[in-house]
């Protein structure tokens, strides 16, 4: 029998194969903590689990460390220029060639899972009566005070503004946008909409994927409860007016900055009416960050 917290589920009727997917780049300690939290998870006998990590040629030799200390993890090596979306897409594509997995579970390598998290997440899947599902696991900061990543509900269809959903204790919550820090995707979903889009280099790809699922009639859910910790220490920041203009423009176009072209592509695809406003905001943030800060303060 599978359980989601204290809620009883119906057991799957066959052995189910799960591929765990994650990417790493030059943060060995975080990657090691993540893998430690994964390999110690106790998995129901109904499942067979394979763990895959793509290391994008990390200078700190993450791949060598993982191969030596986590022999159960299958390590693939990247070119060094894949970034997050490129790395996950490359790994996912390679794993799909085997055509043997019923589920794909995407993780960021800075997540530390709670004990029993994996069983609870898999159990949550069976709360849905639909054929194609994406299940998001919500994570908190290390002090367990705030939600850092999970699922979001769109509050304004024009602008694409969202609110982060707090998970229920028992039931799934429907959402439209989600982070792939913990994202369970079934094979039926992949058969229908594929994997992460090759239009995105680093971020945005998980938002695009969940929106694409919803737009194609699939379901995206926030699973009950919390599944781990992951601090939001690598989000996009706005550079101050004191930063040289050249650096601000570089940041505007950088995949790890504002990802200007891909950001506009995402907005054009999913929230086209807000494209002119988004264009203006990105350039104001870059050319006149003090004006943007004043506007935000006045609005707040």
PDB file of C-alpha atoms in Angstrom:
ATOM      1  CA  UNK A   1       0.000   0.000   0.000  1.00  0.00           C
ATOM      2  CA  UNK A   2       1.160   3.548  -0.736  1.00  0.00           C
ATOM      3  CA  UNK A   3       0.508   6.449   1.560  1.00  0.00           C
ATOM      4  CA  UNK A   4       0.473  10.219   1.170  1.00  0.00           C
ATOM      5  CA  UNK A   5       1.029  11.354   4.756  1.00  0.00           C
ATOM      6  CA  UNK A   6      -1.726   9.452   6.606  1.00  0.00           C
ATOM      7  CA  UNK A   7      -4.021   9.212   3.573  1.00  0.00           C
ATOM      8  CA  UNK A   8      -4.393   5.695   2.154  1.00  0.00           C
ATOM      9  CA  UNK A   9      -3.852   5.180  -1.583  1.00  0.00           C
ATOM     10  CA  UNK A  10      -4.529   2.338  -3.962  1.00  0.00           C
ATOM     11  CA  UNK A  11      -1.341   0.413  -4.777  1.00  0.00           C
ATOM     12  CA  UNK A  12      -0.119   0.384  -8.382  1.00  0.00           C
ATOM     13  CA  UNK A  13      -0.814  -2.907 -10.133  1.00  0.00           C
ATOM     14  CA  UNK A  14       2.588  -3.390 -11.775  1.00  0.00           C
ATOM     15  CA  UNK A  15       6.275  -2.717 -11.274  1.00  0.00           C
ATOM     16  CA  UNK A  16       6.819   0.897 -12.252  1.00  0.00           C
ATOM     17  CA  UNK A  17      10.114   2.283 -13.557  1.00  0.00           C
ATOM     18  CA  UNK A  18      11.202   5.740 -12.448  1.00  0.00           C
ATOM     19  CA  UNK A  19      14.098   7.801 -13.795  1.00  0.00           C
ATOM     20  CA  UNK A  20      15.432  10.502 -11.462  1.00  0.00           C
ATOM     21  CA  UNK A  21      17.092  13.319 -13.427  1.00  0.00           C
ATOM     22  CA  UNK A  22      19.317  16.161 -12.257  1.00  0.00           C
ATOM     23  CA  UNK A  23      22.140  18.356 -13.521  1.00  0.00           C
ATOM     24  CA  UNK A  24      25.133  19.844 -11.738  1.00  0.00           C
ATOM     25  CA  UNK A  25      27.726  22.498 -12.338  1.00  0.00           C
ATOM     26  CA  UNK A  26      30.544  23.368  -9.978  1.00  0.00           C
ATOM     27  CA  UNK A  27      28.796  23.153  -6.607  1.00  0.00           C
ATOM     28  CA  UNK A  28      30.018  19.826  -5.348  1.00  0.00           C
ATOM     29  CA  UNK A  29      28.890  20.194  -1.732  1.00  0.00           C
ATOM     30  CA  UNK A  30      25.302  20.965  -2.712  1.00  0.00           C
ATOM     31  CA  UNK A  31      25.222  18.186  -5.283  1.00  0.00           C
ATOM     32  CA  UNK A  32      26.571  15.707  -2.740  1.00  0.00           C
ATOM     33  CA  UNK A  33      23.968  16.731  -0.135  1.00  0.00           C
ATOM     34  CA  UNK A  34      21.236  16.341  -2.727  1.00  0.00           C
ATOM     35  CA  UNK A  35      22.383  12.867  -3.774  1.00  0.00           C
ATOM     36  CA  UNK A  36      22.741  11.765  -0.153  1.00  0.00           C
ATOM     37  CA  UNK A  37      19.130  12.756   0.463  1.00  0.00           C
ATOM     38  CA  UNK A  38      18.019  10.840  -2.645  1.00  0.00           C
ATOM     39  CA  UNK A  39      19.880   7.570  -2.164  1.00  0.00           C
ATOM     40  CA  UNK A  40      18.708   7.183   1.434  1.00  0.00           C
ATOM     41  CA  UNK A  41      15.036   7.398   0.425  1.00  0.00           C
ATOM     42  CA  UNK A  42      13.137   4.180   1.083  1.00  0.00           C
ATOM     43  CA  UNK A  43      11.176   3.316  -2.039  1.00  0.00           C
ATOM     44  CA  UNK A  44       8.106   1.115  -2.221  1.00  0.00           C
ATOM     45  CA  UNK A  45       8.745  -2.329  -3.727  1.00  0.00           C
ATOM     46  CA  UNK A  46       6.261  -1.375  -6.457  1.00  0.00           C
ATOM     47  CA  UNK A  47       8.946   0.819  -8.028  1.00  0.00           C
ATOM     48  CA  UNK A  48      12.290   0.399  -9.746  1.00  0.00           C
ATOM     49  CA  UNK A  49      14.412   3.558  -9.608  1.00  0.00           C
ATOM     50  CA  UNK A  50      17.421   4.696 -11.635  1.00  0.00           C
ATOM     51  CA  UNK A  51      19.271   7.914 -10.766  1.00  0.00           C
ATOM     52  CA  UNK A  52      20.927  10.010 -13.495  1.00  0.00           C
ATOM     53  CA  UNK A  53      23.141  13.069 -13.113  1.00  0.00           C
ATOM     54  CA  UNK A  54      24.523  15.170 -15.948  1.00  0.00           C
ATOM     55  CA  UNK A  55      27.569  17.116 -14.830  1.00  0.00           C
ATOM     56  CA  UNK A  56      28.345  19.946 -17.229  1.00  0.00           C
ATOM     57  CA  UNK A  57      32.145  19.667 -17.070  1.00  0.00           C
ATOM     58  CA  UNK A  58      32.428  21.154 -13.563  1.00  0.00           C
ATOM     59  CA  UNK A  59      35.872  22.578 -12.688  1.00  0.00           C
ATOM     60  CA  UNK A  60      35.466  21.139  -9.169  1.00  0.00           C
ATOM     61  CA  UNK A  61      35.367  17.601 -10.670  1.00  0.00           C
ATOM     62  CA  UNK A  62      31.850  16.859  -9.456  1.00  0.00           C
ATOM     63  CA  UNK A  63      31.505  13.986 -11.928  1.00  0.00           C
ATOM     64  CA  UNK A  64      34.580  12.172 -10.544  1.00  0.00           C
ATOM     65  CA  UNK A  65      33.384  12.618  -6.964  1.00  0.00           C
ATOM     66  CA  UNK A  66      29.921  11.269  -7.739  1.00  0.00           C
ATOM     67  CA  UNK A  67      31.303   8.288  -9.635  1.00  0.00           C
ATOM     68  CA  UNK A  68      33.512   7.411  -6.650  1.00  0.00           C
ATOM     69  CA  UNK A  69      31.049   8.084  -3.830  1.00  0.00           C
ATOM     70  CA  UNK A  70      27.653   7.331  -5.376  1.00  0.00           C
ATOM     71  CA  UNK A  71      28.188   4.215  -7.501  1.00  0.00           C
ATOM     72  CA  UNK A  72      24.440   3.737  -8.024  1.00  0.00           C
ATOM     73  CA  UNK A  73      24.192   7.071  -9.862  1.00  0.00           C
ATOM     74  CA  UNK A  74      24.571   7.047 -13.647  1.00  0.00           C
ATOM     75  CA  UNK A  75      26.796  10.013 -14.546  1.00  0.00           C
ATOM     76  CA  UNK A  76      26.723  11.701 -17.940  1.00  0.00           C
ATOM     77  CA  UNK A  77      29.137  14.479 -18.845  1.00  0.00           C
ATOM     78  CA  UNK A  78      28.210  17.685 -20.637  1.00  0.00           C
ATOM     79  CA  UNK A  79      30.122  20.081 -22.852  1.00  0.00           C
ATOM     80  CA  UNK A  80      30.443  22.816 -20.236  1.00  0.00           C
ATOM     81  CA  UNK A  81      28.043  25.196 -21.977  1.00  0.00           C
ATOM     82  CA  UNK A  82      24.646  23.561 -21.496  1.00  0.00           C
ATOM     83  CA  UNK A  83      23.280  25.632 -18.596  1.00  0.00           C
ATOM     84  CA  UNK A  84      20.265  24.262 -16.672  1.00  0.00           C
ATOM     85  CA  UNK A  85      17.638  23.854 -19.403  1.00  0.00           C
ATOM     86  CA  UNK A  86      20.175  22.576 -21.916  1.00  0.00           C
ATOM     87  CA  UNK A  87      21.575  20.087 -19.424  1.00  0.00           C
ATOM     88  CA  UNK A  88      18.193  18.757 -18.327  1.00  0.00           C
ATOM     89  CA  UNK A  89      17.002  18.524 -21.921  1.00  0.00           C
ATOM     90  CA  UNK A  90      20.153  16.651 -22.965  1.00  0.00           C
ATOM     91  CA  UNK A  91      19.899  14.239 -20.033  1.00  0.00           C
ATOM     92  CA  UNK A  92      16.168  13.669 -20.437  1.00  0.00           C
ATOM     93  CA  UNK A  93      16.583  13.015 -24.148  1.00  0.00           C
ATOM     94  CA  UNK A  94      19.341  10.467 -23.545  1.00  0.00           C
ATOM     95  CA  UNK A  95      17.329   8.636 -20.889  1.00  0.00           C
ATOM     96  CA  UNK A  96      14.231   8.549 -23.099  1.00  0.00           C
ATOM     97  CA  UNK A  97      16.120   6.592 -25.754  1.00  0.00           C
ATOM     98  CA  UNK A  98      15.832   3.540 -23.502  1.00  0.00           C
ATOM     99  CA  UNK A  99      12.036   3.776 -23.736  1.00  0.00           C
ATOM    100  CA  UNK A 100      11.548   1.915 -20.466  1.00  0.00           C
ATOM    101  CA  UNK A 101      10.455   4.481 -17.881  1.00  0.00           C
ATOM    102  CA  UNK A 102       6.920   5.187 -16.679  1.00  0.00           C
ATOM    103  CA  UNK A 103       7.913   8.342 -14.793  1.00  0.00           C
ATOM    104  CA  UNK A 104      10.576  11.028 -14.997  1.00  0.00           C
ATOM    105  CA  UNK A 105      11.376  12.915 -11.795  1.00  0.00           C
ATOM    106  CA  UNK A 106      13.252  16.178 -12.316  1.00  0.00           C
ATOM    107  CA  UNK A 107      15.271  17.693  -9.475  1.00  0.00           C
ATOM    108  CA  UNK A 108      17.495  20.701  -8.952  1.00  0.00           C
ATOM    109  CA  UNK A 109      20.738  19.538  -7.383  1.00  0.00           C
ATOM    110  CA  UNK A 110      20.451  21.978  -4.476  1.00  0.00           C
ATOM    111  CA  UNK A 111      17.319  20.312  -3.077  1.00  0.00           C
ATOM    112  CA  UNK A 112      17.658  18.303   0.132  1.00  0.00           C
ATOM    113  CA  UNK A 113      14.764  15.861   0.416  1.00  0.00           C
ATOM    114  CA  UNK A 114      12.889  15.145   3.614  1.00  0.00           C
ATOM    115  CA  UNK A 115      12.794  11.531   4.779  1.00  0.00           C
ATOM    116  CA  UNK A 116       9.975   9.693   3.010  1.00  0.00           C
ATOM    117  CA  UNK A 117       9.536  12.483   0.451  1.00  0.00           C
ATOM    118  CA  UNK A 118       9.888  10.291  -2.607  1.00  0.00           C
ATOM    119  CA  UNK A 119       7.285   7.754  -1.498  1.00  0.00           C
ATOM    120  CA  UNK A 120       4.864  10.537  -0.609  1.00  0.00           C
ATOM    121  CA  UNK A 121       5.355  12.250  -3.972  1.00  0.00           C
ATOM    122  CA  UNK A 122       4.765   9.015  -5.877  1.00  0.00           C
ATOM    123  CA  UNK A 123       1.692   8.334  -3.771  1.00  0.00           C
ATOM    124  CA  UNK A 124       0.350  11.805  -4.521  1.00  0.00           C
ATOM    125  CA  UNK A 125       0.255  10.930  -8.204  1.00  0.00           C
ATOM    126  CA  UNK A 126      -2.577   8.466  -7.596  1.00  0.00           C
ATOM    127  CA  UNK A 127      -4.775  11.183  -6.127  1.00  0.00           C
ATOM    128  CA  UNK A 128      -5.461  12.328  -9.694  1.00  0.00           C
ATOM    129  CA  UNK A 129      -8.093  10.647 -11.850  1.00  0.00           C
ATOM    130  CA  UNK A 130      -6.564  12.035 -15.040  1.00  0.00           C
ATOM    131  CA  UNK A 131      -4.362  10.170 -17.518  1.00  0.00           C
ATOM    132  CA  UNK A 132      -1.620  12.786 -17.935  1.00  0.00           C
ATOM    133  CA  UNK A 133      -0.193  14.578 -14.930  1.00  0.00           C
ATOM    134  CA  UNK A 134       2.696  16.694 -13.727  1.00  0.00           C
ATOM    135  CA  UNK A 135       3.119  16.639  -9.940  1.00  0.00           C
ATOM    136  CA  UNK A 136       5.100  19.410  -8.245  1.00  0.00           C
ATOM    137  CA  UNK A 137       6.768  18.998  -4.869  1.00  0.00           C
ATOM    138  CA  UNK A 138       6.904  22.176  -2.791  1.00  0.00           C
ATOM    139  CA  UNK A 139      10.174  23.064  -1.063  1.00  0.00           C
ATOM    140  CA  UNK A 140      10.979  25.489   1.749  1.00  0.00           C
ATOM    141  CA  UNK A 141      14.014  27.494   2.793  1.00  0.00           C
ATOM    142  CA  UNK A 142      16.378  25.758   5.191  1.00  0.00           C
ATOM    143  CA  UNK A 143      14.714  27.473   8.166  1.00  0.00           C
ATOM    144  CA  UNK A 144      11.382  26.011   6.998  1.00  0.00           C
ATOM    145  CA  UNK A 145       9.729  29.415   7.171  1.00  0.00           C
ATOM    146  CA  UNK A 146       8.923  30.208   3.553  1.00  0.00           C
ATOM    147  CA  UNK A 147       8.082  28.435   0.324  1.00  0.00           C
ATOM    148  CA  UNK A 148      10.909  28.886  -2.157  1.00  0.00           C
ATOM    149  CA  UNK A 149       9.763  26.756  -5.117  1.00  0.00           C
ATOM    150  CA  UNK A 150       6.642  24.849  -6.083  1.00  0.00           C
ATOM    151  CA  UNK A 151       3.484  25.604  -8.048  1.00  0.00           C
ATOM    152  CA  UNK A 152       1.859  28.902  -8.986  1.00  0.00           C
ATOM    153  CA  UNK A 153      -1.621  29.994  -9.960  1.00  0.00           C
ATOM    154  CA  UNK A 154      -2.087  32.720 -12.574  1.00  0.00           C
ATOM    155  CA  UNK A 155      -3.888  35.706 -11.089  1.00  0.00           C
ATOM    156  CA  UNK A 156      -3.866  37.940 -14.159  1.00  0.00           C
ATOM    157  CA  UNK A 157      -4.163  36.420 -17.639  1.00  0.00           C
ATOM    158  CA  UNK A 158      -3.077  39.691 -19.236  1.00  0.00           C
ATOM    159  CA  UNK A 159       0.203  40.192 -17.380  1.00  0.00           C
ATOM    160  CA  UNK A 160       0.912  36.598 -16.363  1.00  0.00           C
ATOM    161  CA  UNK A 161       1.151  37.562 -12.693  1.00  0.00           C
ATOM    162  CA  UNK A 162       1.002  34.604 -10.335  1.00  0.00           C
ATOM    163  CA  UNK A 163       0.636  33.649  -6.702  1.00  0.00           C
ATOM    164  CA  UNK A 164       2.575  30.789  -5.121  1.00  0.00           C
ATOM    165  CA  UNK A 165       0.295  28.051  -3.827  1.00  0.00           C
ATOM    166  CA  UNK A 166       0.640  26.704  -0.332  1.00  0.00           C
ATOM    167  CA  UNK A 167       0.167  22.922  -0.512  1.00  0.00           C
ATOM    168  CA  UNK A 168      -2.838  21.242   1.056  1.00  0.00           C
ATOM    169  CA  UNK A 169      -2.200  18.623   3.740  1.00  0.00           C
ATOM    170  CA  UNK A 170      -4.137  15.872   1.924  1.00  0.00           C
ATOM    171  CA  UNK A 171      -5.347  16.881  -1.541  1.00  0.00           C
ATOM    172  CA  UNK A 172      -3.760  17.949  -4.805  1.00  0.00           C
ATOM    173  CA  UNK A 173      -4.062  21.597  -5.843  1.00  0.00           C
ATOM    174  CA  UNK A 174      -4.356  22.499  -9.516  1.00  0.00           C
ATOM    175  CA  UNK A 175      -1.925  25.091 -10.851  1.00  0.00           C
ATOM    176  CA  UNK A 176      -0.596  26.368 -14.183  1.00  0.00           C
ATOM    177  CA  UNK A 177       3.056  27.217 -13.601  1.00  0.00           C
ATOM    178  CA  UNK A 178       5.655  25.227 -11.729  1.00  0.00           C
ATOM    179  CA  UNK A 179       9.320  24.939 -10.859  1.00  0.00           C
ATOM    180  CA  UNK A 180      11.251  21.814 -11.776  1.00  0.00           C
ATOM    181  CA  UNK A 181      13.074  21.773  -8.446  1.00  0.00           C
ATOM    182  CA  UNK A 182      10.866  18.736  -7.799  1.00  0.00           C
ATOM    183  CA  UNK A 183       8.722  17.795 -10.790  1.00  0.00           C
ATOM    184  CA  UNK A 184       7.245  14.351 -11.469  1.00  0.00           C
ATOM    185  CA  UNK A 185       6.190  13.802 -15.090  1.00  0.00           C
ATOM    186  CA  UNK A 186       4.414  10.686 -16.331  1.00  0.00           C
ATOM    187  CA  UNK A 187       5.185   8.996 -19.626  1.00  0.00           C
ATOM    188  CA  UNK A 188       1.772   9.887 -21.059  1.00  0.00           C
ATOM    189  CA  UNK A 189       2.592  13.568 -20.656  1.00  0.00           C
ATOM    190  CA  UNK A 190       5.940  13.151 -22.410  1.00  0.00           C
ATOM    191  CA  UNK A 191       4.259  11.234 -25.233  1.00  0.00           C
ATOM    192  CA  UNK A 192       1.841  14.121 -25.720  1.00  0.00           C
ATOM    193  CA  UNK A 193       3.996  17.267 -25.307  1.00  0.00           C
ATOM    194  CA  UNK A 194       7.583  16.026 -25.330  1.00  0.00           C
ATOM    195  CA  UNK A 195      10.250  17.324 -22.951  1.00  0.00           C
ATOM    196  CA  UNK A 196      11.634  20.791 -22.155  1.00  0.00           C
ATOM    197  CA  UNK A 197      11.667  23.161 -25.119  1.00  0.00           C
ATOM    198  CA  UNK A 198      14.950  23.816 -26.903  1.00  0.00           C
ATOM    199  CA  UNK A 199      14.006  27.505 -27.114  1.00  0.00           C
ATOM    200  CA  UNK A 200      15.348  28.118 -23.608  1.00  0.00           C
ATOM    201  CA  UNK A 201      18.957  27.965 -22.418  1.00  0.00           C
ATOM    202  CA  UNK A 202      18.800  28.180 -18.639  1.00  0.00           C
ATOM    203  CA  UNK A 203      15.645  29.227 -16.807  1.00  0.00           C
ATOM    204  CA  UNK A 204      12.026  29.687 -17.970  1.00  0.00           C
ATOM    205  CA  UNK A 205      11.919  26.200 -19.533  1.00  0.00           C
ATOM    206  CA  UNK A 206      10.048  24.677 -16.572  1.00  0.00           C
ATOM    207  CA  UNK A 207       7.467  27.493 -16.580  1.00  0.00           C
ATOM    208  CA  UNK A 208       7.007  27.021 -20.312  1.00  0.00           C
ATOM    209  CA  UNK A 209       6.645  23.248 -19.916  1.00  0.00           C
ATOM    210  CA  UNK A 210       3.917  23.397 -17.283  1.00  0.00           C
ATOM    211  CA  UNK A 211       2.012  26.066 -19.196  1.00  0.00           C
ATOM    212  CA  UNK A 212       2.276  23.976 -22.349  1.00  0.00           C
ATOM    213  CA  UNK A 213       0.847  21.007 -20.451  1.00  0.00           C
ATOM    214  CA  UNK A 214      -2.157  23.000 -19.234  1.00  0.00           C
ATOM    215  CA  UNK A 215      -2.730  24.519 -22.692  1.00  0.00           C
ATOM    216  CA  UNK A 216      -2.854  20.971 -24.109  1.00  0.00           C
ATOM    217  CA  UNK A 217      -5.452  19.808 -21.599  1.00  0.00           C
ATOM    218  CA  UNK A 218      -3.057  18.049 -19.213  1.00  0.00           C
ATOM    219  CA  UNK A 219      -3.072  18.503 -15.461  1.00  0.00           C
ATOM    220  CA  UNK A 220      -0.434  20.195 -13.316  1.00  0.00           C
ATOM    221  CA  UNK A 221      -0.761  19.713  -9.567  1.00  0.00           C
ATOM    222  CA  UNK A 222       0.863  20.818  -6.337  1.00  0.00           C
ATOM    223  CA  UNK A 223       1.327  17.681  -4.231  1.00  0.00           C
ATOM    224  CA  UNK A 224       0.155  17.652  -0.596  1.00  0.00           C
ATOM    225  CA  UNK A 225       2.700  18.688   2.008  1.00  0.00           C
ATOM    226  CA  UNK A 226       6.364  19.671   1.750  1.00  0.00           C
ATOM    227  CA  UNK A 227       9.132  17.581   0.257  1.00  0.00           C
ATOM    228  CA  UNK A 228      12.439  19.206   1.035  1.00  0.00           C
ATOM    229  CA  UNK A 229      14.527  22.329   1.506  1.00  0.00           C
ATOM    230  CA  UNK A 230      16.049  24.530  -1.164  1.00  0.00           C
ATOM    231  CA  UNK A 231      17.088  28.111  -0.539  1.00  0.00           C
ATOM    232  CA  UNK A 232      16.350  30.693  -3.201  1.00  0.00           C
ATOM    233  CA  UNK A 233      19.919  31.933  -3.513  1.00  0.00           C
ATOM    234  CA  UNK A 234      20.315  32.044  -7.285  1.00  0.00           C
ATOM    235  CA  UNK A 235      17.334  34.026  -8.513  1.00  0.00           C
ATOM    236  CA  UNK A 236      17.415  36.943 -10.932  1.00  0.00           C
ATOM    237  CA  UNK A 237      18.504  40.227  -9.365  1.00  0.00           C
ATOM    238  CA  UNK A 238      18.337  43.784 -10.657  1.00  0.00           C
ATOM    239  CA  UNK A 239      21.641  45.606 -11.015  1.00  0.00           C
ATOM    240  CA  UNK A 240      21.927  49.047  -9.430  1.00  0.00           C
ATOM    241  CA  UNK A 241      22.427  52.338 -11.252  1.00  0.00           C
ATOM    242  CA  UNK A 242      26.033  52.305 -10.063  1.00  0.00           C
ATOM    243  CA  UNK A 243      26.747  49.220 -12.139  1.00  0.00           C
ATOM    244  CA  UNK A 244      28.333  50.227 -15.464  1.00  0.00           C
ATOM    245  CA  UNK A 245      25.820  50.327 -18.320  1.00  0.00           C
ATOM    246  CA  UNK A 246      27.813  47.802 -20.332  1.00  0.00           C
ATOM    247  CA  UNK A 247      27.503  45.256 -17.518  1.00  0.00           C
ATOM    248  CA  UNK A 248      23.793  45.973 -17.121  1.00  0.00           C
ATOM    249  CA  UNK A 249      23.210  45.316 -20.826  1.00  0.00           C
ATOM    250  CA  UNK A 250      25.287  42.133 -20.630  1.00  0.00           C
ATOM    251  CA  UNK A 251      23.111  41.041 -17.717  1.00  0.00           C
ATOM    252  CA  UNK A 252      19.975  41.843 -19.706  1.00  0.00           C
ATOM    253  CA  UNK A 253      20.985  39.355 -22.404  1.00  0.00           C
ATOM    254  CA  UNK A 254      22.677  36.770 -20.170  1.00  0.00           C
ATOM    255  CA  UNK A 255      20.969  33.351 -19.782  1.00  0.00           C
ATOM    256  CA  UNK A 256      21.585  33.642 -16.028  1.00  0.00           C
ATOM    257  CA  UNK A 257      20.450  37.258 -15.966  1.00  0.00           C
ATOM    258  CA  UNK A 258      17.259  38.604 -17.511  1.00  0.00           C
ATOM    259  CA  UNK A 259      17.553  36.325 -20.588  1.00  0.00           C
ATOM    260  CA  UNK A 260      16.060  39.134 -22.655  1.00  0.00           C
ATOM    261  CA  UNK A 261      15.296  37.367 -25.938  1.00  0.00           C
ATOM    262  CA  UNK A 262      14.020  34.193 -24.291  1.00  0.00           C
ATOM    263  CA  UNK A 263      11.995  36.158 -21.762  1.00  0.00           C
ATOM    264  CA  UNK A 264      10.223  38.003 -24.580  1.00  0.00           C
ATOM    265  CA  UNK A 265       9.731  34.732 -26.429  1.00  0.00           C
ATOM    266  CA  UNK A 266       8.073  33.203 -23.375  1.00  0.00           C
ATOM    267  CA  UNK A 267       5.773  36.201 -22.921  1.00  0.00           C
ATOM    268  CA  UNK A 268       4.885  36.313 -26.622  1.00  0.00           C
ATOM    269  CA  UNK A 269       3.993  32.634 -26.509  1.00  0.00           C
ATOM    270  CA  UNK A 270       1.900  32.564 -23.337  1.00  0.00           C
ATOM    271  CA  UNK A 271       0.900  36.172 -22.498  1.00  0.00           C
ATOM    272  CA  UNK A 272       1.073  38.018 -25.846  1.00  0.00           C
ATOM    273  CA  UNK A 273      -1.009  41.038 -24.798  1.00  0.00           C
ATOM    274  CA  UNK A 274       1.586  41.956 -22.172  1.00  0.00           C
ATOM    275  CA  UNK A 275       4.535  41.845 -24.586  1.00  0.00           C
ATOM    276  CA  UNK A 276       4.848  45.653 -25.051  1.00  0.00           C
ATOM    277  CA  UNK A 277       4.771  46.228 -21.287  1.00  0.00           C
ATOM    278  CA  UNK A 278       7.348  43.497 -20.688  1.00  0.00           C
ATOM    279  CA  UNK A 279       9.641  44.987 -23.352  1.00  0.00           C
ATOM    280  CA  UNK A 280       9.478  48.419 -21.690  1.00  0.00           C
ATOM    281  CA  UNK A 281       9.988  47.046 -18.165  1.00  0.00           C
ATOM    282  CA  UNK A 282      13.088  45.055 -19.134  1.00  0.00           C
ATOM    283  CA  UNK A 283      14.734  48.106 -20.709  1.00  0.00           C
ATOM    284  CA  UNK A 284      13.750  50.436 -17.856  1.00  0.00           C
ATOM    285  CA  UNK A 285      15.236  47.958 -15.376  1.00  0.00           C
ATOM    286  CA  UNK A 286      18.425  47.948 -17.421  1.00  0.00           C
ATOM    287  CA  UNK A 287      18.837  51.593 -18.436  1.00  0.00           C
ATOM    288  CA  UNK A 288      17.181  53.324 -15.476  1.00  0.00           C
ATOM    289  CA  UNK A 289      17.094  50.890 -12.538  1.00  0.00           C
ATOM    290  CA  UNK A 290      16.615  53.762 -10.056  1.00  0.00           C
ATOM    291  CA  UNK A 291      13.340  54.692 -11.809  1.00  0.00           C
ATOM    292  CA  UNK A 292      12.135  51.118 -11.627  1.00  0.00           C
ATOM    293  CA  UNK A 293      13.020  50.929  -7.925  1.00  0.00           C
ATOM    294  CA  UNK A 294      11.122  54.187  -7.254  1.00  0.00           C
ATOM    295  CA  UNK A 295       8.084  52.863  -9.123  1.00  0.00           C
ATOM    296  CA  UNK A 296       8.107  49.630  -7.143  1.00  0.00           C
ATOM    297  CA  UNK A 297       8.357  51.508  -3.849  1.00  0.00           C
ATOM    298  CA  UNK A 298       5.495  53.842  -4.762  1.00  0.00           C
ATOM    299  CA  UNK A 299       3.376  50.918  -5.870  1.00  0.00           C
ATOM    300  CA  UNK A 300       4.176  49.035  -2.658  1.00  0.00           C
TER     301      UNK A 300
END
